[in-house]
Amino acid sequence: MSSHLHLLCKGTDGFILSDIMRDFKKFTSKQIVKIILKEPESRREWMLEYFENSCKHLKKDQKYKVWQDGYHAEIVESNWFITQKINYIHNNPVKDKIVTLPEDYYFSSARNYAGLDYELELILLDLF
């Protein structure tokens, strides 16, 4: 999605979800800004200014803020719940009329499940 991300993940070996999300946001923020600065991107100035303005209210010294604070975590307690969430994630770009079929969205795990070329490396769940 162009404005948000859906992620189904699991912490293992004592990792706490809040730590995983903190590290994920920190790593991806740096990578996103690095790519924006490096690649010829027509929206470069607009995006960097947006990210700069997003952190002006912060007390700590930070140049860019890519992600909003917080995340919407839900406890997964059944295979039905996982299947429902994956179907929601896969159909989100269809609902927003970005693509016709879930597997047409290039950065979706729907491509992995459909056996198509994909950009995302993930573990397929045998729930479908």
Coordinates of C-alpha atoms in Angstrom, one line a residue, residues 36-104:
I36 CA 15.4 8.6 -1.5
L37 CA 18.7 10.5 -1.3
K38 CA 20.5 8.1 -3.7
E39 CA 17.9 7.4 -6.5
P40 CA 16.6 9.9 -9.0
E41 CA 13.2 10.3 -7.4
S42 CA 10.8 13.1 -8.7
R43 CA 9.2 13.5 -5.3
R44 CA 12.6 13.6 -3.4
E45 CA 12.3 17.1 -2.0
W46 CA 8.6 16.7 -1.1
M47 CA 9.2 13.4 0.8
L48 CA 12.3 14.7 2.6
E49 CA 10.5 17.9 3.7
Y50 CA 7.6 15.8 4.8
F51 CA 9.8 13.5 6.9
E52 CA 11.6 16.5 8.3
N53 CA 8.4 18.3 9.3
S54 CA 7.2 15.0 10.9
C55 CA 9.9 15.1 13.5
K56 CA 10.0 18.8 14.4
H57 CA 7.8 18.2 17.5
L58 CA 10.2 15.6 18.9
K59 CA 12.4 16.3 21.9
K60 CA 15.3 14.2 20.6
D61 CA 17.5 15.4 17.7
Q62 CA 16.2 13.6 14.7
K63 CA 16.3 14.7 11.0
Y64 CA 13.7 12.5 9.5
K65 CA 10.6 10.6 10.8
V66 CA 9.3 8.1 8.3
W67 CA 6.9 6.0 10.4
Q68 CA 4.1 7.1 12.7
D69 CA 4.3 6.3 16.4
G70 CA 2.8 3.0 17.5
Y71 CA 1.4 0.1 15.7
H72 CA -1.8 -1.9 15.8
A73 CA -1.0 -5.3 17.3
E74 CA -3.5 -8.1 17.6
I75 CA -2.9 -11.4 19.4
V76 CA -3.2 -14.4 17.1
E77 CA -5.0 -17.2 18.8
S78 CA -6.2 -19.5 15.9
N79 CA -5.5 -20.6 12.4
W80 CA -8.9 -19.0 11.4
F81 CA -7.7 -15.6 12.7
I82 CA -4.4 -15.9 10.8
T83 CA -6.2 -16.9 7.6
Q84 CA -8.7 -14.0 8.0
K85 CA -5.8 -11.5 8.5
I86 CA -3.9 -12.8 5.5
N87 CA -7.0 -12.6 3.3
Y88 CA -7.6 -9.0 4.6
I89 CA -4.0 -8.0 3.8
H90 CA -4.1 -9.6 0.4
N91 CA -7.4 -8.0 -0.5
N92 CA -6.5 -4.5 0.8
P93 CA -5.1 -3.2 -2.6
V94 CA -8.1 -4.7 -4.4
K95 CA -10.5 -2.9 -2.0
D96 CA -8.6 0.4 -2.6
K97 CA -8.9 -0.3 -6.4
I98 CA -5.1 -0.3 -6.9
V99 CA -5.3 -3.8 -8.6
T100 CA -8.0 -6.2 -9.7
L101 CA -6.5 -9.3 -8.2
P102 CA -4.5 -9.6 -4.9
E103 CA -1.6 -11.3 -6.7
D104 CA -1.4 -8.3 -9.1

